[in-house]
Amino acid sequence: MAMSVPRVGFSSMLKEGARHFHGLEEAVYRNINACKDLAKITRSSYGPNGMNKMVINHLDKLFVTNDAATIIKELEVQHPVAKMLVMASDMQQQEVGDGTNFVLLFAGALLENAEELLRMGLSPSEVVEGYEKACETALEILPSMVCGSVSTFSSKEEVKKALATSMASTQYGNEDFLADLVTEACTSVLPENPKNFNVDSVRVIKIIGSGIQSSTVMKGMVFRREVEGDVSHVDRAKVAVYSCPFDASAPETKGTVLIKSANELMQFSKGEEDLIEQDVKALAESGCNVVVTGGKVGEMALHFLNKYNIMTVRLLSKFDLRRVCKAVGATALPKIVPPTADEAGHCDVVSVEEVGGTTVVVFRQKKEDSSIATIIVRGSTDSIMDDIERVLDDGINTFKALTKDGRFVPGAGATEIELAKQLTSFGESCPGLEQYAIKKFADSLEVLPRALAENSGAKASEVISNLRAAHQSGEQEFWI
């Protein structure tokens, strides 16, 4: 009879089937390889000439894009260490709104070079210490490399020039037109203090049909919905917003009404009608001619709204309701009562329009400064419009970054090569083993211009050599 062998050591503390990896060969190198493989996936999508990837997620939805954030999100990475790299790119997307592929490529290169250092005999703590010192030095060098800045946001040309470079990385050829849209939308909703700019103040709506060049910017809100009643156009609208259904209010407690005759039934129905009409009449007398509600609109209520020529719009999303309140300056009321002067909103035009065969409700503000702007994206397919939406989102987030710090450094590999040159010199001057990690940090920076050159079809080694030679001769802004 076979006897079971008892488990000893650390494995005895774990549940049945658990695996424990340790050491360089078992754990560290395997984790580094997982991150290197993840970085390789998006490497060919880096830069303006990067290739699109076709991703089909678990819901069988197709994505055709070169946006690294979307690719990584839909891949649903399971490896625990590679997940940390995904989390880092997610944080970059949340904080900056762009540069996710940079994070993946640079992190992959750092780990690849760290593997070489570990095989040379350096300890992980020595590699980390060298990398941290190199990062601190790079942050000190960057301010000396500034080549320009946005001094005022009233100059649309300056802003457009800044946004176009960011948007060209995923929509090369359309960057000038799309930068125009984002510049117009962002500057129209810019508060007095630019640092208070909110990315949620610029909305994007996609309407299929026509082409990208037919996309436009409108001050106000646009919804792909139809109105509930008969009124479809209101000028100089006074808007009442309700977060509750627009219908006869139900009692808080259940009750039973005993009706003995047809006359009593008529009286009961008439009483309900009178209550609804009183509410609508009071609304009309307060001057409101547009009602926006977050719930259903009862048939009887709709009848009286049409009778008093009040336009009715129903929004299913509470977030859209909040945005309408922000756009028209209204306060959402939880009960059907006439709004006060402070609670009512005002809009120049509320109308039903048709864009490319799609019916939309438009809240248009004609004044110079609006609190919300909407970019209407046109395109022949949903996939194209999704890609354009992602690019516009990058542009809006870049504008947000500009309001915090308007300085620029040279692009297209110039900054990375210059940093690599100066960090290499710094590493040679450092005593101890950390100098090797500093030099490897500098080498890792070169992976970015190398990827740009490879994706553009150029000879990467030749391009990197020319860049190094130019920067050694003092040309800090020499780029690919």
CSV table of C-alpha atoms in Angstrom, one decimal:
chain,number,residue,atom,x,y,z
A,1,MET,CA,0.0,0.0,0.0
A,2,ALA,CA,1.4,3.3,-1.1
A,3,MET,CA,1.8,6.0,1.5
A,4,SER,CA,1.4,9.7,0.8
A,5,VAL,CA,4.6,11.7,1.3
A,6,PRO,CA,4.0,14.7,3.6
A,7,ARG,CA,4.9,18.1,2.3
A,8,VAL,CA,7.6,20.0,4.1
A,9,GLY,CA,8.9,23.6,4.0
A,10,PHE,CA,7.1,26.6,2.6
A,11,SER,CA,4.9,24.5,0.3
A,12,SER,CA,3.2,22.9,3.4
A,13,MET,CA,1.8,26.3,4.3
A,14,LEU,CA,0.0,26.7,0.9
A,15,LYS,CA,-3.2,25.1,-0.1
A,16,GLU,CA,-3.3,22.0,-2.3
A,17,GLY,CA,-2.2,22.7,-5.9
A,18,ALA,CA,-0.4,26.0,-5.1
A,19,ARG,CA,3.0,26.6,-6.8
A,20,HIS,CA,5.9,28.5,-5.4
A,21,PHE,CA,8.6,30.0,-7.6
A,22,HIS,CA,11.7,31.7,-6.3
A,23,GLY,CA,15.2,32.7,-7.4
A,24,LEU,CA,16.4,34.4,-10.6
A,25,GLU,CA,15.8,31.5,-13.0
A,26,GLU,CA,12.4,30.4,-11.7
A,27,ALA,CA,10.8,33.8,-10.9
A,28,VAL,CA,12.7,36.9,-12.0
A,29,TYR,CA,13.7,36.0,-15.5
A,30,ARG,CA,10.3,34.4,-16.3
A,31,ASN,CA,8.5,37.6,-15.1
A,32,ILE,CA,10.8,39.8,-17.2
A,33,ASN,CA,10.1,37.6,-20.3
A,34,ALA,CA,6.4,38.1,-19.7
A,35,CYS,CA,6.8,41.9,-19.7
A,36,LYS,CA,9.1,41.8,-22.7
A,37,ASP,CA,6.5,39.8,-24.7
A,38,LEU,CA,3.7,42.3,-23.7
A,39,ALA,CA,5.9,45.3,-24.8
A,40,LYS,CA,6.6,43.6,-28.2
A,41,ILE,CA,2.8,43.4,-28.9
A,42,THR,CA,2.4,47.2,-29.1
A,43,ARG,CA,5.9,48.1,-30.3
A,44,SER,CA,4.9,48.0,-34.0
A,45,SER,CA,2.0,50.4,-33.2
A,46,TYR,CA,4.3,53.1,-31.9
A,47,GLY,CA,4.4,56.4,-33.7
A,48,PRO,CA,2.6,58.0,-36.7
A,49,ASN,CA,3.5,55.1,-39.0
A,50,GLY,CA,2.6,52.4,-36.5
A,51,MET,CA,0.4,49.5,-37.7
A,52,ASN,CA,-3.1,48.9,-36.6
A,53,LYS,CA,-3.9,45.8,-34.5
A,54,MET,CA,-7.1,43.8,-34.9
A,55,VAL,CA,-8.4,42.7,-31.5
A,56,ILE,CA,-11.6,40.6,-30.8
A,57,ASN,CA,-12.6,40.7,-27.2
A,58,HIS,CA,-14.5,38.2,-25.1
A,59,LEU,CA,-17.8,39.6,-26.4
A,60,ASP,CA,-16.7,39.1,-30.0
A,61,LYS,CA,-16.5,42.8,-30.6
A,62,LEU,CA,-13.9,43.8,-33.2
A,63,PHE,CA,-11.4,46.6,-32.5
A,64,VAL,CA,-9.0,47.8,-35.3
A,65,THR,CA,-6.7,50.4,-33.7
A,66,ASN,CA,-3.1,51.3,-33.0
A,67,ASP,CA,-4.0,52.9,-29.7
A,68,ALA,CA,-2.0,51.0,-27.1
A,69,ALA,CA,-4.5,51.7,-24.2
A,70,THR,CA,-7.3,50.1,-26.1
A,71,ILE,CA,-5.2,47.1,-27.3
A,72,ILE,CA,-4.0,46.3,-23.8
A,73,LYS,CA,-7.4,46.8,-22.2
A,74,GLU,CA,-9.1,44.4,-24.6
A,75,LEU,CA,-6.4,41.8,-24.4
A,76,GLU,CA,-7.3,41.1,-20.7
A,77,VAL,CA,-3.8,40.1,-19.6
A,78,GLN,CA,-3.7,37.4,-16.9
A,79,HIS,CA,0.0,37.2,-15.9
A,80,PRO,CA,0.3,38.9,-12.5
A,81,VAL,CA,3.6,40.7,-13.3
A,82,ALA,CA,2.5,41.7,-16.8
A,83,LYS,CA,-0.7,43.0,-15.1
A,84,MET,CA,1.4,45.5,-13.2
A,85,LEU,CA,2.7,46.9,-16.5
A,86,VAL,CA,-0.9,47.2,-17.7
A,87,MET,CA,-1.8,49.0,-14.5
A,88,ALA,CA,1.1,51.4,-15.1
A,89,SER,CA,-0.1,52.2,-18.6
A,90,ASP,CA,-3.7,52.6,-17.2
A,91,MET,CA,-2.4,55.1,-14.7
A,92,GLN,CA,-0.6,57.0,-17.5
A,93,GLN,CA,-3.9,57.1,-19.4
A,94,GLN,CA,-5.9,58.4,-16.4
A,95,GLU,CA,-3.3,61.0,-15.4
A,96,VAL,CA,-2.1,62.3,-18.8
A,97,GLY,CA,-4.5,60.8,-21.3
A,98,ASP,CA,-1.8,59.7,-23.7
A,99,GLY,CA,1.7,58.1,-23.8
A,100,THR,CA,0.5,54.5,-22.8
A,101,ASN,CA,2.7,52.9,-25.6
A,102,PHE,CA,5.7,54.9,-24.3
A,103,VAL,CA,5.2,53.4,-20.8
A,104,LEU,CA,5.0,49.8,-22.2
A,105,LEU,CA,8.0,50.1,-24.5
A,106,PHE,CA,10.2,51.9,-22.0
A,107,ALA,CA,9.3,49.5,-19.2
A,108,GLY,CA,10.0,46.6,-21.5
A,109,ALA,CA,13.4,47.9,-22.4
A,110,LEU,CA,14.3,48.7,-18.8
A,111,LEU,CA,13.4,45.1,-17.8
A,112,GLU,CA,15.3,43.6,-20.7
A,113,ASN,CA,18.5,45.6,-19.8
A,114,ALA,CA,17.9,44.7,-16.1
A,115,GLU,CA,18.1,41.0,-17.1
A,116,GLU,CA,21.5,41.6,-18.6
A,117,LEU,CA,22.7,43.3,-15.4
A,118,LEU,CA,21.4,40.5,-13.3
A,119,ARG,CA,23.2,37.9,-15.4
A,120,MET,CA,26.4,40.0,-15.0
A,121,GLY,CA,26.1,39.5,-11.2
A,122,LEU,CA,24.5,42.7,-10.0
A,123,SER,CA,21.8,42.3,-7.3
A,124,PRO,CA,18.2,43.6,-8.0
A,125,SER,CA,18.7,46.3,-5.3
A,126,GLU,CA,21.8,47.7,-7.1
A,127,VAL,CA,19.9,47.7,-10.4
A,128,VAL,CA,16.9,49.6,-8.8
A,129,GLU,CA,19.2,52.1,-7.1
A,130,GLY,CA,21.0,52.9,-10.4
A,131,TYR,CA,17.7,53.2,-12.3
A,132,GLU,CA,16.3,55.6,-9.6
A,133,LYS,CA,19.4,57.8,-9.7
A,134,ALA,CA,19.2,57.9,-13.6
A,135,CYS,CA,15.5,58.8,-13.4
A,136,GLU,CA,16.2,61.7,-11.0
A,137,THR,CA,19.0,63.0,-13.2
A,138,ALA,CA,16.8,62.8,-16.3
A,139,LEU,CA,14.2,64.9,-14.6
A,140,GLU,CA,16.8,67.5,-13.8
A,141,ILE,CA,18.1,67.5,-17.4
A,142,LEU,CA,14.6,67.9,-19.0
A,143,PRO,CA,14.0,71.6,-18.1
A,144,SER,CA,17.2,72.6,-20.0
A,145,MET,CA,15.8,70.9,-23.2
A,146,VAL,CA,12.7,73.0,-23.4
A,147,CYS,CA,12.3,74.2,-27.0
A,148,GLY,CA,9.0,76.2,-26.7
A,149,SER,CA,5.9,76.8,-24.7
A,150,VAL,CA,2.3,77.9,-25.0
A,151,SER,CA,2.1,81.3,-23.3
A,152,THR,CA,-1.5,82.2,-24.0
A,153,PHE,CA,-4.5,80.0,-24.8
A,154,SER,CA,-6.2,82.8,-26.7
A,155,SER,CA,-3.8,82.1,-29.6
A,156,LYS,CA,-5.4,79.1,-31.3
A,157,GLU,CA,-2.4,78.6,-33.6
A,158,GLU,CA,-0.1,78.0,-30.7
A,159,VAL,CA,-2.5,75.5,-29.1
A,160,LYS,CA,-3.2,73.8,-32.4
A,161,LYS,CA,0.5,73.3,-33.1
A,162,ALA,CA,0.9,71.7,-29.7
A,163,LEU,CA,-2.1,69.3,-30.1
A,164,ALA,CA,-1.3,68.3,-33.7
A,165,THR,CA,1.9,66.4,-32.7
A,166,SER,CA,0.1,64.3,-30.1
A,167,MET,CA,-2.8,63.5,-32.4
A,168,ALA,CA,-0.6,62.6,-35.4
A,169,SER,CA,0.7,59.5,-33.6
A,170,THR,CA,-2.6,57.7,-34.2
A,171,GLN,CA,-4.3,59.7,-37.1
A,172,TYR,CA,-1.4,60.7,-39.3
A,173,GLY,CA,-2.8,62.9,-42.2
A,174,ASN,CA,-5.9,64.1,-40.3
A,175,GLU,CA,-4.0,65.6,-37.4
A,176,ASP,CA,-4.4,69.3,-38.5
A,177,PHE,CA,-8.2,69.0,-39.0
A,178,LEU,CA,-8.7,67.1,-35.8
A,179,ALA,CA,-6.5,69.5,-33.9
A,180,ASP,CA,-8.6,72.4,-35.2
A,181,LEU,CA,-11.7,70.7,-33.8
A,182,VAL,CA,-10.2,70.1,-30.4
A,183,THR,CA,-8.7,73.6,-30.2
A,184,GLU,CA,-12.0,75.2,-31.0
A,185,ALA,CA,-13.9,73.1,-28.6
A,186,CYS,CA,-11.5,73.4,-25.7
A,187,THR,CA,-10.9,77.2,-26.0
A,188,SER,CA,-14.7,77.8,-26.2
A,189,VAL,CA,-15.2,76.2,-22.7
A,190,LEU,CA,-12.0,77.4,-21.1
A,191,PRO,CA,-12.6,79.0,-17.7
A,192,GLU,CA,-11.0,82.2,-16.5
A,193,ASN,CA,-8.3,80.2,-14.7
A,194,PRO,CA,-7.1,77.7,-17.3
A,195,LYS,CA,-5.9,75.3,-14.6
A,196,ASN,CA,-9.6,74.7,-13.8
A,197,PHE,CA,-10.3,73.2,-17.2
A,198,ASN,CA,-12.3,70.0,-17.0
A,199,VAL,CA,-12.0,67.4,-19.8
A,200,ASP,CA,-15.7,66.5,-19.2
A,201,SER,CA,-16.6,69.9,-20.6
A,202,VAL,CA,-15.9,68.7,-24.1
A,203,ARG,CA,-18.2,65.9,-25.2
A,204,VAL,CA,-18.0,63.7,-28.3
A,205,ILE,CA,-21.0,62.3,-30.2
A,206,LYS,CA,-20.7,59.8,-33.2
A,207,ILE,CA,-23.1,60.0,-36.1
A,208,ILE,CA,-22.5,57.5,-38.9
A,209,GLY,CA,-22.3,58.8,-42.5
A,210,SER,CA,-20.3,61.1,-44.6
A,211,GLY,CA,-16.5,61.4,-43.8
A,212,ILE,CA,-14.1,62.6,-41.1
A,213,GLN,CA,-13.9,66.0,-42.8
A,214,SER,CA,-17.6,66.6,-42.1
A,215,SER,CA,-17.0,66.5,-38.3
A,216,THR,CA,-18.0,69.8,-36.6
A,217,VAL,CA,-17.9,71.6,-33.2
A,218,MET,CA,-21.0,73.0,-31.5
A,219,LYS,CA,-21.4,75.0,-28.4
A,220,GLY,CA,-23.9,73.2,-26.2
A,221,MET,CA,-25.1,69.6,-26.0
A,222,VAL,CA,-26.2,67.1,-28.7
A,223,PHE,CA,-28.2,63.9,-27.9
A,224,ARG,CA,-29.2,61.1,-30.3
A,225,ARG,CA,-32.8,61.2,-29.3
A,226,GLU,CA,-36.2,62.4,-30.3
A,227,VAL,CA,-38.5,64.7,-28.3
A,228,GLU,CA,-41.4,63.1,-26.5
A,229,GLY,CA,-44.1,65.7,-27.6
A,230,ASP,CA,-45.1,67.7,-30.7
A,231,VAL,CA,-43.0,70.8,-30.0
A,232,SER,CA,-39.6,70.5,-31.9
A,233,HIS,CA,-38.1,74.0,-31.8
A,234,VAL,CA,-37.8,76.6,-29.1
A,235,ASP,CA,-35.9,79.9,-29.2
A,236,ARG,CA,-34.7,81.6,-26.0
A,237,ALA,CA,-35.7,78.6,-24.0
A,238,LYS,CA,-36.2,78.6,-20.3
A,239,VAL,CA,-35.4,75.0,-19.2
A,240,ALA,CA,-36.8,73.0,-16.2
A,241,VAL,CA,-34.8,69.9,-15.4
A,242,TYR,CA,-36.4,67.0,-13.3
A,243,SER,CA,-34.6,63.9,-12.1
A,244,CYS,CA,-38.0,62.2,-11.5
A,245,PRO,CA,-40.6,60.8,-13.9
A,246,PHE,CA,-42.9,63.5,-15.3
A,247,ASP,CA,-46.2,61.9,-14.4
A,248,ALA,CA,-48.9,61.9,-11.7
A,249,SER,CA,-47.1,61.3,-8.4
A,250,ALA,CA,-47.9,57.9,-6.7
A,251,PRO,CA,-48.9,57.9,-3.0
A,252,GLU,CA,-46.3,56.8,-0.5
A,253,THR,CA,-48.7,54.3,1.0
A,254,LYS,CA,-51.1,51.8,-0.6
A,255,GLY,CA,-54.8,52.5,-0.4
A,256,THR,CA,-58.1,51.2,-1.7
A,257,VAL,CA,-60.8,53.4,-3.3
A,258,LEU,CA,-64.3,52.1,-3.4
A,259,ILE,CA,-66.2,53.4,-6.4
A,260,LYS,CA,-69.9,52.6,-6.5
A,261,SER,CA,-71.1,54.3,-9.7
A,262,ALA,CA,-69.9,55.5,-13.1
A,263,ASN,CA,-70.2,59.1,-11.9
A,264,GLU,CA,-67.8,58.5,-9.1
A,265,LEU,CA,-65.4,57.0,-11.6
A,266,MET,CA,-65.6,60.0,-13.8
A,267,GLN,CA,-65.0,62.3,-10.8
A,268,PHE,CA,-62.0,60.3,-9.7
A,269,SER,CA,-60.3,60.4,-13.2
A,270,LYS,CA,-61.1,64.1,-13.5
A,271,GLY,CA,-59.4,64.8,-10.2
A,272,GLU,CA,-56.2,63.1,-11.4
A,273,GLU,CA,-56.3,65.1,-14.7
A,274,ASP,CA,-56.8,68.4,-12.8
A,275,LEU,CA,-53.8,67.7,-10.6
A,276,ILE,CA,-51.5,67.1,-13.7
A,277,GLU,CA,-52.9,70.1,-15.5
A,278,GLN,CA,-52.3,72.3,-12.5
A,279,ASP,CA,-48.6,71.2,-12.4
A,280,VAL,CA,-48.1,71.8,-16.1
A,281,LYS,CA,-50.0,75.1,-16.1
A,282,ALA,CA,-47.9,76.4,-13.1
A,283,LEU,CA,-44.8,75.4,-15.1
A,284,ALA,CA,-46.0,77.3,-18.2
A,285,GLU,CA,-46.9,80.4,-16.1
A,286,SER,CA,-43.4,80.4,-14.7
A,287,GLY,CA,-42.1,80.9,-18.2
A,288,CYS,CA,-40.6,77.5,-18.8
A,289,ASN,CA,-41.0,76.2,-22.3
A,290,VAL,CA,-38.6,73.2,-22.2
A,291,VAL,CA,-38.8,70.3,-19.8
A,292,VAL,CA,-36.0,67.8,-19.5
A,293,THR,CA,-36.8,64.7,-17.4
A,294,GLY,CA,-34.7,61.7,-16.3
A,295,GLY,CA,-37.8,59.4,-16.1
A,296,LYS,CA,-40.8,58.4,-18.2
A,297,VAL,CA,-43.3,60.9,-19.3
A,298,GLY,CA,-47.0,59.9,-18.7
A,299,GLU,CA,-49.5,60.1,-21.5
A,300,MET,CA,-51.8,62.4,-19.7
A,301,ALA,CA,-48.8,64.7,-18.7
A,302,LEU,CA,-47.6,64.7,-22.3
A,303,HIS,CA,-51.1,65.7,-23.5
A,304,PHE,CA,-51.0,68.8,-21.3
A,305,LEU,CA,-47.4,69.6,-22.1
A,306,ASN,CA,-48.4,69.7,-25.8
A,307,LYS,CA,-51.4,71.8,-24.9
A,308,TYR,CA,-49.3,74.5,-23.3
A,309,ASN,CA,-46.6,74.3,-26.1
A,310,ILE,CA,-43.8,72.9,-23.8
A,311,MET,CA,-41.1,70.9,-25.4
A,312,THR,CA,-40.3,67.6,-23.7
A,313,VAL,CA,-36.9,65.8,-23.7
A,314,ARG,CA,-36.4,62.5,-21.9
A,315,LEU,CA,-32.8,61.5,-21.0
A,316,LEU,CA,-32.1,58.0,-19.8
A,317,SER,CA,-28.6,58.7,-18.3
A,318,LYS,CA,-28.2,60.6,-15.1
A,319,PHE,CA,-24.8,61.7,-16.3
A,320,ASP,CA,-26.4,63.3,-19.4
A,321,LEU,CA,-28.9,65.0,-17.1
A,322,ARG,CA,-26.0,66.5,-15.1
A,323,ARG,CA,-24.3,67.7,-18.2
A,324,VAL,CA,-27.5,69.4,-19.4
A,325,CYS,CA,-27.8,71.1,-16.1
A,326,LYS,CA,-24.2,72.3,-16.5
A,327,ALA,CA,-24.8,73.4,-20.1
A,328,VAL,CA,-27.9,75.5,-19.4
A,329,GLY,CA,-27.2,76.5,-15.8
A,330,ALA,CA,-30.2,74.6,-14.3
A,331,THR,CA,-30.7,72.6,-11.1
A,332,ALA,CA,-32.3,69.2,-11.3
A,333,LEU,CA,-35.5,69.1,-9.2
A,334,PRO,CA,-36.6,65.8,-7.6
A,335,LYS,CA,-40.3,66.8,-7.6
A,336,ILE,CA,-42.6,68.3,-10.2
A,337,VAL,CA,-42.8,71.9,-9.0
A,338,PRO,CA,-42.2,75.1,-11.0
A,339,PRO,CA,-38.4,76.1,-10.8
A,340,THR,CA,-37.3,79.3,-9.2
A,341,ALA,CA,-35.3,81.9,-11.1
A,342,ASP,CA,-32.1,80.3,-9.8
A,343,GLU,CA,-33.2,76.7,-10.5
A,344,ALA,CA,-34.3,77.3,-14.2
A,345,GLY,CA,-31.8,77.1,-17.0
A,346,HIS,CA,-31.5,79.2,-20.1
A,347,CYS,CA,-30.6,78.1,-23.7
A,348,ASP,CA,-30.5,80.1,-26.9
A,349,VAL,CA,-32.0,77.4,-29.1
A,350,VAL,CA,-33.4,73.9,-28.3
A,351,SER,CA,-34.4,72.1,-31.5
A,352,VAL,CA,-34.7,68.7,-33.2
A,353,GLU,CA,-32.4,68.4,-36.2
A,354,GLU,CA,-31.3,65.7,-38.6
A,355,VAL,CA,-27.6,64.9,-39.1
A,356,GLY,CA,-26.9,62.3,-41.8
A,357,GLY,CA,-30.3,60.7,-41.4
A,358,THR,CA,-30.0,60.5,-37.5
A,359,THR,CA,-32.4,62.6,-35.5
A,360,VAL,CA,-30.8,64.6,-32.7
A,361,VAL,CA,-31.9,67.0,-30.0
A,362,VAL,CA,-29.6,70.1,-29.9
A,363,PHE,CA,-29.1,72.5,-26.9
A,364,ARG,CA,-27.3,75.3,-28.7
A,365,GLN,CA,-25.7,78.2,-27.0
A,366,LYS,CA,-24.9,81.2,-29.2
A,367,LYS,CA,-22.9,83.2,-26.6
A,368,GLU,CA,-19.2,83.5,-26.9
A,369,ASP,CA,-18.3,81.4,-23.7
A,370,SER,CA,-20.2,78.2,-23.2
A,371,SER,CA,-19.7,75.7,-20.3
A,372,ILE,CA,-19.9,72.6,-22.6
A,373,ALA,CA,-19.0,72.0,-26.2
A,374,THR,CA,-19.8,69.0,-28.3
A,375,ILE,CA,-17.7,67.5,-31.2
A,376,ILE,CA,-19.9,65.8,-33.7
A,377,VAL,CA,-17.8,63.0,-35.3
A,378,ARG,CA,-18.8,61.7,-38.7
A,379,GLY,CA,-17.4,58.6,-40.4
A,380,SER,CA,-18.3,55.8,-42.8
A,381,THR,CA,-18.0,53.0,-40.2
A,382,ASP,CA,-18.3,52.6,-36.4
A,383,SER,CA,-14.6,51.4,-36.3
A,384,ILE,CA,-13.3,54.6,-37.9
A,385,MET,CA,-15.5,56.8,-35.6
A,386,ASP,CA,-14.3,54.8,-32.5
A,387,ASP,CA,-10.7,55.5,-33.5
A,388,ILE,CA,-11.4,59.2,-34.1
A,389,GLU,CA,-13.0,59.4,-30.7
A,390,ARG,CA,-9.9,58.0,-29.0
A,391,VAL,CA,-7.7,60.5,-30.9
A,392,LEU,CA,-10.0,63.4,-29.8
A,393,ASP,CA,-9.8,62.1,-26.3
A,394,ASP,CA,-6.0,62.2,-26.5
A,395,GLY,CA,-6.1,65.7,-27.8
A,396,ILE,CA,-8.5,67.0,-25.1
A,397,ASN,CA,-6.2,65.4,-22.4
A,398,THR,CA,-3.2,67.0,-24.0
A,399,PHE,CA,-4.9,70.4,-23.8
A,400,LYS,CA,-5.6,69.7,-20.1
A,401,ALA,CA,-1.8,68.9,-19.6
A,402,LEU,CA,-1.0,72.2,-21.4
A,403,THR,CA,-3.0,74.1,-18.8
A,404,LYS,CA,-0.8,72.7,-16.1
A,405,ASP,CA,2.5,73.1,-17.8
A,406,GLY,CA,2.8,74.6,-21.3
A,407,ARG,CA,6.5,73.8,-21.9
A,408,PHE,CA,7.7,71.5,-24.8
A,409,VAL,CA,10.7,69.4,-25.5
A,410,PRO,CA,11.8,68.2,-29.0
A,411,GLY,CA,10.0,65.1,-30.3
A,412,ALA,CA,10.6,62.3,-32.8
A,413,GLY,CA,13.4,60.8,-30.7
A,414,ALA,CA,15.4,64.0,-30.1
A,415,THR,CA,14.7,64.2,-26.4
A,416,GLU,CA,15.4,60.5,-25.8
A,417,ILE,CA,18.7,60.5,-27.6
A,418,GLU,CA,19.9,63.7,-25.9
A,419,LEU,CA,18.9,62.2,-22.5
A,420,ALA,CA,20.7,59.0,-23.3
A,421,LYS,CA,23.8,60.9,-24.3
A,422,GLN,CA,23.9,63.0,-21.1
A,423,LEU,CA,23.0,60.0,-18.8
A,424,THR,CA,25.8,57.9,-20.3
A,425,SER,CA,28.3,60.7,-19.5
A,426,PHE,CA,26.8,60.9,-16.0
A,427,GLY,CA,27.1,57.2,-15.5
A,428,GLU,CA,30.7,57.2,-16.5
A,429,SER,CA,31.4,59.7,-13.8
A,430,CYS,CA,29.7,57.7,-11.1
A,431,PRO,CA,31.7,55.3,-8.9
A,432,GLY,CA,30.5,51.8,-7.9
A,433,LEU,CA,28.3,49.3,-9.6
A,434,GLU,CA,25.3,51.6,-10.1
A,435,GLN,CA,27.1,53.2,-13.1
A,436,TYR,CA,26.2,50.0,-15.1
A,437,ALA,CA,22.5,50.5,-14.3
A,438,ILE,CA,22.6,54.2,-15.2
A,439,LYS,CA,24.2,53.3,-18.6
A,440,LYS,CA,21.5,50.6,-19.2
A,441,PHE,CA,18.8,53.2,-18.4
A,442,ALA,CA,20.3,55.4,-21.1
A,443,ASP,CA,20.3,52.5,-23.5
A,444,SER,CA,16.7,51.8,-22.7
A,445,LEU,CA,15.7,55.3,-23.9
A,446,GLU,CA,17.1,54.5,-27.4
A,447,VAL,CA,14.4,51.9,-27.9
A,448,LEU,CA,11.8,54.7,-28.6
A,449,PRO,CA,13.6,56.3,-31.6
A,450,ARG,CA,14.5,52.9,-32.8
A,451,ALA,CA,10.9,51.8,-32.8
A,452,LEU,CA,9.9,55.0,-34.6
A,453,ALA,CA,12.6,54.3,-37.3
A,454,GLU,CA,11.6,50.6,-37.7
A,455,ASN,CA,7.9,51.4,-38.0
A,456,SER,CA,8.7,54.1,-40.7
A,457,GLY,CA,10.6,51.5,-42.8
A,458,ALA,CA,14.0,53.1,-42.2
A,459,LYS,CA,17.2,51.4,-41.2
A,460,ALA,CA,17.1,51.7,-37.4
A,461,SER,CA,20.8,51.3,-36.8
A,462,GLU,CA,21.7,53.9,-39.3
A,463,VAL,CA,19.1,56.3,-38.0
A,464,ILE,CA,20.3,55.9,-34.4
A,465,SER,CA,24.0,56.4,-35.5
A,466,ASN,CA,23.0,59.7,-37.3
A,467,LEU,CA,21.1,60.9,-34.3
A,468,ARG,CA,24.0,60.1,-31.9
A,469,ALA,CA,26.5,61.9,-34.2
A,470,ALA,CA,24.2,65.0,-34.5
A,471,HIS,CA,23.7,65.2,-30.7
A,472,GLN,CA,27.4,64.7,-30.0
A,473,SER,CA,28.1,67.7,-32.2
A,474,GLY,CA,25.7,69.8,-30.0
A,475,GLU,CA,22.5,69.7,-32.1
A,476,GLN,CA,20.0,69.0,-29.2
A,477,GLU,CA,16.9,69.3,-31.3
A,478,PHE,CA,18.0,67.0,-34.1
A,479,TRP,CA,15.2,64.4,-34.7
A,480,ILE,CA,14.2,61.6,-37.0
